[in-house]
Short mmCIF file of C-alpha atoms in Angstrom, two decimals:
data_model
loop_
_atom_site.label_atom_id
_atom_site.label_comp_id
_atom_site.label_asym_id
_atom_site.label_seq_id
_atom_site.Cartn_x
_atom_site.Cartn_y
_atom_site.Cartn_z
CA UNK X 22 22.34 11.90 3.29
CA UNK X 23 20.09 10.26 0.52
CA UNK X 24 16.55 11.33 0.48
CA UNK X 25 13.83 8.80 0.06
CA UNK X 26 10.26 9.34 -0.78
CA UNK X 27 7.26 7.61 0.84
CA UNK X 28 7.26 5.05 -1.91
CA UNK X 29 10.95 4.07 -1.46
CA UNK X 30 10.42 3.85 2.28
CA UNK X 31 7.40 1.52 2.00
CA UNK X 32 9.04 -0.72 -0.56
CA UNK X 33 12.28 -0.84 1.62
CA UNK X 34 10.05 -1.87 4.55
CA UNK X 35 8.18 -4.41 2.52
CA UNK X 36 11.74 -5.84 1.24
CA UNK X 37 12.83 -6.04 4.78
CA UNK X 38 9.73 -7.86 5.88
CA UNK X 39 9.96 -10.36 2.95
CA UNK X 40 13.73 -10.85 3.57
CA UNK X 41 13.14 -11.73 7.20
CA UNK X 42 10.27 -14.24 6.20
CA UNK X 43 7.63 -12.02 8.17
CA UNK X 44 5.33 -12.06 4.96
CA UNK X 45 3.38 -14.97 4.10
CA UNK X 46 4.11 -15.71 0.46
CA UNK X 47 1.43 -18.63 0.31
CA UNK X 48 -1.23 -15.87 0.49
CA UNK X 49 0.17 -14.73 -3.03
CA UNK X 50 0.80 -18.11 -4.47
CA UNK X 51 4.56 -17.48 -4.07
CA UNK X 52 4.24 -14.39 -6.38
CA UNK X 53 6.80 -12.16 -4.83
CA UNK X 54 6.24 -9.45 -7.37
CA UNK X 55 2.41 -9.30 -6.49
CA UNK X 56 3.35 -9.15 -2.79
CA UNK X 57 5.68 -6.34 -3.19
CA UNK X 58 3.07 -4.39 -5.06
CA UNK X 59 0.41 -4.97 -2.34
CA UNK X 60 2.34 -4.40 0.67
CA UNK X 61 3.76 -1.05 0.09
CA UNK X 62 0.33 0.29 -0.68
CA UNK X 63 -0.83 -0.89 2.77
CA UNK X 64 2.35 0.67 4.37
CA UNK X 65 1.66 3.98 2.60
CA UNK X 66 -1.97 4.13 3.67
CA UNK X 67 -0.94 3.78 7.35
CA UNK X 68 1.71 6.51 6.82
CA UNK X 69 -0.49 8.99 5.16
CA UNK X 70 -1.08 11.05 8.45
CA UNK X 71 2.48 11.27 9.15
CA UNK X 72 5.26 13.76 8.12
CA UNK X 73 8.77 12.61 7.34
CA UNK X 74 11.75 15.00 8.16
CA UNK X 75 15.23 14.02 7.44
CA UNK X 76 14.43 10.17 7.34
CA UNK X 77 12.40 10.29 10.94
CA UNK X 78 8.91 9.66 10.94
CA UNK X 79 7.06 12.12 13.22
#
């Protein structure tokens, strides 16, 4: 099984949110790059108190 670090997990979540049109690109003047730099940081801030084991968030 491929191991992913927290940053990769956060980016995968952000990509999924963007692909499913859940994130509002208007807030970033349609700058997808800026959006994908900001959102993973927010996700990581919320995950800081959790431990990942074998891909499961505990």
